[in-house]
């Protein structure tokens, strides 16, 4: 591929989860896959060093607080297949990875439904201190009914109400991290014995529909104050929420046409919220299978597919869509036997992405597609071929980069670093070094703090009611 212009730099995040297999159920059985060692420090520190070598923006760590139990109306299949269970806390991983890296960012998923914002603000600030400002928070509102039940609720809040609740949750976080301590509140005056000037620490006096937080933040300002805000909601309400809050948005679109429309919608919404169109970095989910040449990559892909767990994948899809696919046979044709508009529309999209448009798909084919890397598109080829295709995706959709899922780990990421990154650099489409400073500055080059056109700025000391 020869470019007659200077391409945009493509951005990479790695997509993982503190569990077995993440979005590739069954591939934990592959002899080269190490995801079953997710519960060891060594797995995560090795992965962090691989990603930093490849100049990835960060490691995006997904999370759920429940099991996928729609398939067969139980969690037996998810347990048997290792479908995102067992799953451990993502926050506990970051300090160890930060200790063996200098630039890699960490996007950590945490929901707004089950933890009060007051202690959570302290957790965010603590990680931002310990990583020297390399933390982002992926804000989720929750979607698994099993999580709600185990937290003493009958079900999740209604969809839009979850976002209303999250809006106030973030307001409390912003008030605590942006509007409580002045920049120079910590004086560390050895002569007078004063560590913090009380006059420069202010109560936030928040009283809303969901939360009452009268006092001060109990952490001093961290390098970013508020970590970078990540978000992945694709609904109308989710897009509105992202437009006001998110600095990085993750989307899953199997075709370029769908991705281009999604990117435009997000950029339009950010602009409507008074922000710049490119004040939000947009990452599209993608799975890359690569090697030194096309034949090797294709052979890897066929090998990976042979390990996919069909029922494990169907348990994921059932949970995502809220449709129990266990009631259908694996060879049932979607559209004839499977009555679900949501599934049919998704399958039509997959057919376009795989070149099978017009051919009916079975439940088994859907599971096999999702079984290697999840819902996103899969790019297979040599490093040079993959690099060229990713450049095309960026140029044709206006996306900033890719949230890379894995088939096997850390092998998928090691292959991207070895084969794809150098080819992108040859095209001038990938950085050759990290930008300095915090994660926010690396992403935008505009300093460590949230900009004045962000929603959080309205809760800073100069704009807030303080004592």
C-alpha atoms as one frame of an Amber mdcrd trajectory, in Angstrom:
protein
   0.000   0.000   0.000   1.387   3.368  -1.053  -0.118   6.522   0.417   0.047
   9.851  -1.403  -0.647  11.759   1.801   0.294  11.662   5.461  -2.131   9.354
   7.272  -3.462   9.944  10.771  -1.736   8.091  13.549  -3.748   5.023  14.470
  -4.271   4.415  18.183  -4.371   0.996  19.835  -5.885  -0.218  23.082  -5.715
  -3.824  24.189  -9.057  -5.277  25.303  -8.871  -7.791  28.145 -10.673  -8.806
  31.313  -9.600 -10.288  34.643 -11.054 -13.655  33.661 -10.597 -16.677  31.402
 -11.048 -16.264  27.667 -12.785 -12.878  27.713 -14.561 -12.776  24.320 -13.168
 -16.059  22.964 -14.890 -18.854  24.935 -13.098 -22.156  24.596  -9.766 -20.804
  23.423  -8.365 -21.138  26.930  -7.788 -24.739  25.829  -5.383 -23.660  23.082
  -1.838 -24.752  24.003  -0.483 -21.231  23.478  -3.214 -19.397  25.393  -2.349
 -18.131  28.873  -5.689 -16.617  29.863  -6.195 -19.313  32.512  -3.313 -17.652
  34.393  -5.350 -14.435  34.673  -5.159 -14.777  38.475  -1.374 -14.342  38.588
   0.627 -11.124  38.712   3.033 -12.475  36.106   0.374 -12.693  33.409  -0.518
  -9.030  33.771   2.989  -7.612  34.158   4.149  -9.510  31.059   1.150  -8.258
  29.070   1.753  -4.678  30.204   5.368  -4.806  29.014   4.318  -6.250  25.636
   1.778  -3.472  25.119   4.185  -0.728  26.128   6.750  -2.117  23.671   4.039
  -1.750  21.024   3.259   1.863  22.073  -0.368   1.027  22.877  -2.350   3.866
  24.453  -3.510   1.525  27.132  -4.967  -1.696  28.402  -8.744  -1.490  28.605
  -9.977  -3.906  31.281 -13.626  -4.900  30.988 -15.649  -6.183  33.923 -18.996
  -7.640  34.965 -20.388  -8.181  38.438 -22.620 -11.107  37.581 -22.852 -14.184
  35.384 -24.365 -14.722  31.947 -27.395 -16.796  32.882 -29.898 -16.083  30.103
 -28.767 -19.116  28.061 -30.686 -22.086  29.425 -31.967 -19.860  32.249 -28.900
 -20.758  34.294 -25.190 -20.102  34.595 -24.200 -23.755  34.080 -22.966 -23.174
  30.532 -20.965 -20.096  31.441 -19.321 -21.924  34.318 -18.557 -24.993  32.217
 -17.134 -22.959  29.315 -15.360 -20.314  31.390 -17.463 -17.579  29.764 -16.312
 -14.510  31.710 -16.457 -16.478  34.939 -14.549 -16.836  37.198 -13.836 -13.097
  37.069 -11.735 -10.999  39.455 -11.584  -7.301  40.330  -9.875  -5.193  37.614
  -8.663  -2.421  39.952  -6.299  -4.748  41.795  -4.216  -5.287  38.660  -3.175
  -1.738  37.900  -0.489  -0.998  40.492   1.542  -4.070  39.540   1.412  -3.212
  35.844   2.207   0.435  36.494   5.305  -0.617  38.416   6.810  -2.335  35.350
   5.871   0.343  32.786   6.343   4.077  32.370   3.831   5.140  29.711   1.074
   2.567  29.285  -2.393   3.749  30.298  -5.024   1.698  32.103  -8.753   1.973
  31.436 -10.545   0.277  34.315 -14.228  -0.645  34.195 -16.430   0.115  37.187
 -20.191   0.465  37.408 -22.216   3.279  38.915 -24.987   1.022  40.226 -23.500
  -0.706  43.275 -20.765   1.395  44.862 -21.287   4.781  46.472 -19.371   7.576
  44.687 -17.697   8.803  47.879 -15.385   5.796  48.446 -15.114   5.228  44.710
 -13.687   8.722  44.178 -10.940   7.786  46.624 -10.180   4.596  44.682  -9.852
   6.574  41.457  -7.616   9.200  43.000  -5.455   6.557  44.655  -4.757   4.789
  41.360  -4.129   8.096  39.617  -1.501   8.932  42.257   0.149   5.501  42.109
   0.341   5.470  38.299   1.437   9.110  38.015  -1.684   9.961  36.074  -2.070
   6.977  33.733  -5.579   5.874  34.729  -8.904   6.076  32.961 -12.320   5.037
  34.238 -14.686   3.153  31.930 -18.101   4.225  33.206 -20.759   1.531  32.933
 -24.296   1.488  34.263 -24.653  -2.323  34.331 -26.760  -4.702  32.262 -26.722
  -8.157  33.877 -29.826  -8.953  35.963 -27.770 -11.490  37.939 -25.617  -8.661
  39.290 -28.670  -6.699  40.391 -30.164  -9.694  42.187 -26.977 -10.353  44.120
 -26.869  -6.727  45.212 -30.335  -7.018  46.719 -32.366  -5.680  43.805 -34.985
  -7.370  41.646 -33.421  -6.157  38.414 -31.400  -3.328  36.913 -32.963   0.105
  36.818 -34.798   0.933  33.620 -32.325   1.820  30.840 -32.652   5.610  30.751
 -33.032   5.785  34.533 -29.664   4.047  34.856 -28.131   6.940  32.946 -29.943
   9.525  35.066 -28.472   7.822  38.123 -25.037   7.775  36.454 -25.295  11.486
  35.630 -25.600  12.335  39.300 -22.927   9.789  40.214 -20.445  11.588  37.969
 -21.537  14.947  39.352 -20.521  13.770  42.817 -17.203  12.431  41.480 -16.468
  15.718  39.716 -17.313  17.753  42.812 -15.041  15.624  44.986 -12.080  15.434
  42.620 -12.342  18.842  40.951 -14.113  21.043  43.477 -12.946  20.168  46.987
  -9.181  20.713  47.271  -7.431  23.719  45.826  -4.263  23.023  43.854  -2.020
  24.385  46.590  -3.960  23.047  49.589  -1.137  20.683  50.544   1.680  22.925
  51.792   3.942  20.466  53.678   5.312  23.305  55.792   7.928  21.800  58.073
   8.482  25.072  59.947   4.848  25.526  61.004   3.945  21.848  61.091   1.041
  22.370  58.699   0.619  19.656  56.109  -2.680  20.861  54.568  -4.140  24.381
  54.745  -7.741  23.850  55.967  -8.847  27.096  54.326  -8.117  25.571  50.937
 -10.185  22.411  51.407 -13.928  22.782  50.814 -17.065  20.777  51.463 -18.948
  19.880  48.302 -22.423  20.039  49.936 -24.044  17.755  47.392 -27.674  16.823
  47.894 -29.473  15.222  44.979 -32.054  12.608  44.070 -29.760   9.640  44.638
 -26.873  10.849  46.788 -26.154  13.138  49.708 -22.464  13.952  50.171 -21.933
  17.000  52.389 -18.211  16.822  53.166 -14.779  17.047  51.600 -12.832  14.682
  49.408 -10.354  12.790  51.557  -7.673  12.577  48.883  -5.400  15.366  47.751
  -5.491  16.229  44.029  -3.896  13.568  41.834  -1.981  14.268  38.603  -5.131
  14.276  36.455  -7.560  15.113  39.293 -10.297  13.223  37.424  -8.959  10.223
  35.489  -9.724  10.020  31.774 -13.394   9.147  31.284 -14.124   6.165  29.025
 -17.586   5.027  27.925 -19.134   2.448  25.618 -22.891   3.114  25.513 -24.323
   3.047  21.977 -27.970   3.897  22.658 -29.398   7.385  22.163 -29.228   8.035
  25.904 -25.780   6.468  26.094 -24.529   8.733  23.304 -25.881  11.802  25.124
 -24.074  10.660  28.262 -20.850  10.152  26.305 -21.143  13.560  24.642 -21.165
  15.286  28.032 -18.634  13.122  29.846 -16.532  10.754  27.765 -13.047  11.461
  26.486 -12.696   8.034  24.885 -15.558   5.957  23.479 -15.486   2.299  22.473
 -17.802   1.107  19.700 -18.497  -2.282  18.111 -19.418  -2.076  14.437 -18.811
  -5.029  12.095 -18.828  -2.939   8.894 -17.174   0.290   7.794 -20.536   1.786
   6.900 -21.905   1.193  10.387 -18.716   2.462  11.997 -18.665   5.662   9.936
 -22.253   6.401  10.960 -21.509   5.654  14.620 -18.398   7.853  14.650 -20.285
  10.732  13.058 -23.111  10.390  15.589 -20.667  10.590  18.501 -18.752  13.546
  17.066 -21.995  15.386  16.282 -23.212  14.789  19.838 -19.957  16.065  21.357
 -20.218  19.215  19.262 -23.851  19.697  20.286 -22.714  19.455  23.929 -20.344
  22.383  23.408 -17.198  20.347  22.914 -14.925  19.864  19.926 -15.598  17.075
  17.435 -12.224  15.553  18.230 -12.377  16.047  21.984 -13.403  12.382  22.063
 -11.096   9.563  20.983 -13.140   6.799  19.352 -11.869   3.209  19.338 -13.537
   0.470  17.294 -13.404  -3.130  18.408 -11.285  -5.304  16.129  -9.613  -8.718
  16.344  -6.390  -9.192  14.413  -4.913 -12.558  13.470  -1.541 -12.044  11.835
   1.884 -13.486  11.155   4.872 -13.137   8.824   2.733 -13.965   5.773  -0.881
 -14.476   4.784  -0.717 -18.285   4.756   0.543 -18.383   8.339  -2.155 -15.968
   9.480  -4.934 -17.929   7.759  -3.665 -21.174   9.283  -3.676 -19.572  12.749
  -7.237 -18.397  12.247  -8.456 -21.852  11.240  -6.624 -23.313  14.222  -8.251
 -20.816  16.601 -11.723 -21.518  15.219 -11.314 -25.210  16.003 -11.096 -24.396
  19.717 -14.145 -22.102  19.901 -16.819 -23.256  22.357 -20.168 -22.931  20.577
 -22.321 -23.024  23.710 -19.957 -20.672  25.545 -20.290 -18.173  22.711 -24.071
 -18.555  22.668 -24.141 -17.863  26.404 -22.349 -14.574  25.715 -24.704 -13.625
  22.882 -27.770 -14.567  24.932 -26.569 -12.342  27.770 -25.793  -9.436  25.472
 -29.127  -9.636  23.650 -31.407 -10.946  26.384 -32.548 -13.843  24.182 -32.223
 -17.480  25.292 -30.582 -19.174  22.306 -30.602 -22.573  24.045 -34.194 -22.997
  22.887 -32.968 -23.382  19.287 -30.899 -26.066  17.633 -27.348 -25.274  16.472
 -28.366 -25.808  12.841 -31.528 -23.701  13.016 -31.452 -20.979  10.403 -31.723
 -17.473  11.776 -34.677 -15.741  10.174 -36.657 -18.925   9.699 -36.631 -20.585
  13.111 -35.063 -17.949  15.354 -37.563 -15.154  15.930 -35.604 -12.165  17.134
 -35.296  -8.909  15.271 -32.206  -8.000  17.279 -30.363 -11.178  16.308 -31.461
 -11.047  12.685 -30.230  -7.479  12.247 -26.912  -8.367  13.862 -26.485 -11.430
  11.682 -27.221  -9.432   8.547 -24.407  -7.129   9.582 -22.027 -10.054  10.170
 -22.937 -11.481   6.770 -21.936  -8.231   5.101 -18.685  -8.138   7.043 -17.786
 -11.732   6.132 -18.850 -11.568   2.490 -21.749 -13.985   2.998 -24.534 -11.481
   2.455 -27.642 -13.211   1.162 -26.756 -16.613   2.579 -28.757 -17.744   5.615
 -26.766 -18.226   8.807 -27.333 -20.854  11.456 -27.033 -20.498  15.204 -23.757
 -22.427  14.986 -22.288 -19.973  12.449 -23.225 -17.035  14.644 -21.505 -18.691
  17.611 -18.404 -19.453  15.554 -18.188 -15.819  14.461 -18.485 -14.510  17.993
 -16.331 -17.325  19.405 -13.064 -15.808  18.168 -12.793 -12.251  19.469 -16.435
 -11.371  20.070 -18.806  -9.189  18.062 -16.210  -7.058  16.297 -14.770  -7.599
  12.809 -11.810  -9.928  12.352  -8.860  -8.971  10.159  -6.620 -11.832   9.044
  -3.412 -11.458   7.079   0.265 -10.614   7.107   1.415  -7.626   9.117   1.605
  -5.577   5.935  -1.902  -6.603   4.839  -3.423  -5.905   8.244  -1.728  -2.508
   8.476  -3.125  -1.504   5.093  -6.637  -2.618   6.059  -6.543  -0.730   9.364
  -5.435   2.448   7.585  -8.421   2.026   5.250 -10.773   1.647   8.216  -9.501
   4.901   9.723  -9.592   6.850   6.477 -13.068   5.667   5.515 -14.735   5.976
   8.930 -12.941   8.813  10.798 -12.329   6.487  13.764  -9.237   7.238  15.862
  -8.091   3.692  16.475  -8.910   0.195  17.602  -9.780  -1.648  20.770  -8.011
  -4.922  20.004  -9.620  -8.085  21.341  -7.673 -11.315  21.404  -8.084 -14.832
  20.089  -5.342 -16.122  22.373  -3.416 -14.145  24.964  -0.812 -12.787  25.072
  -0.085 -14.283  21.627  -2.541 -12.099  19.696  -1.043  -8.940  21.199   2.530
 -10.147  20.730   1.788 -10.783  17.044   0.315  -7.299  16.581   3.398  -5.741
  18.159   5.794  -7.855  16.096   4.096  -7.805  12.699   1.547  -4.963  12.460
   3.063  -2.061  14.403   6.285  -1.905  12.315   4.264  -1.905   9.088   2.023
   0.909  10.324   5.125   2.873  11.294   6.535   2.406   7.788   3.341   3.984
   6.469   3.697   6.888   8.896   0.399   5.784  10.449   1.590   4.915  13.950
   3.693   6.735  16.556   7.336   5.849  17.076   7.418   7.068  20.670   5.058
   8.005  23.474   3.991  11.569  24.129   5.039  12.787  27.593   2.925  13.188
  30.692  -0.338  11.721  31.867  -2.740   9.527  29.930  -4.862  12.573  29.128
  -1.899  14.437  27.695  -0.820  11.390  25.700  -4.290  11.156  24.169  -4.826
  14.842  23.425  -1.584  16.770  23.960  -3.423  19.461  25.891  -2.211  19.007
  29.445  -3.114  16.821  32.382  -6.484  18.220  33.451  -9.951  18.134  31.934
 -10.492  21.091  29.555 -12.771  24.022  30.328 -15.397  22.873  27.813 -15.939
  19.609  29.695 -18.920  19.129  31.989 -16.629  18.681  34.994 -15.318  22.232
  34.675 -18.627  23.501  36.013 -17.903  21.840  39.350 -14.425  23.260  39.832
 -13.722  25.552  42.748 -14.012  28.787  40.813 -17.482  27.756  39.595 -18.808
  25.827  42.579 -20.459  26.931  45.779 -17.736  26.598  48.408 -17.507  27.501
  52.081
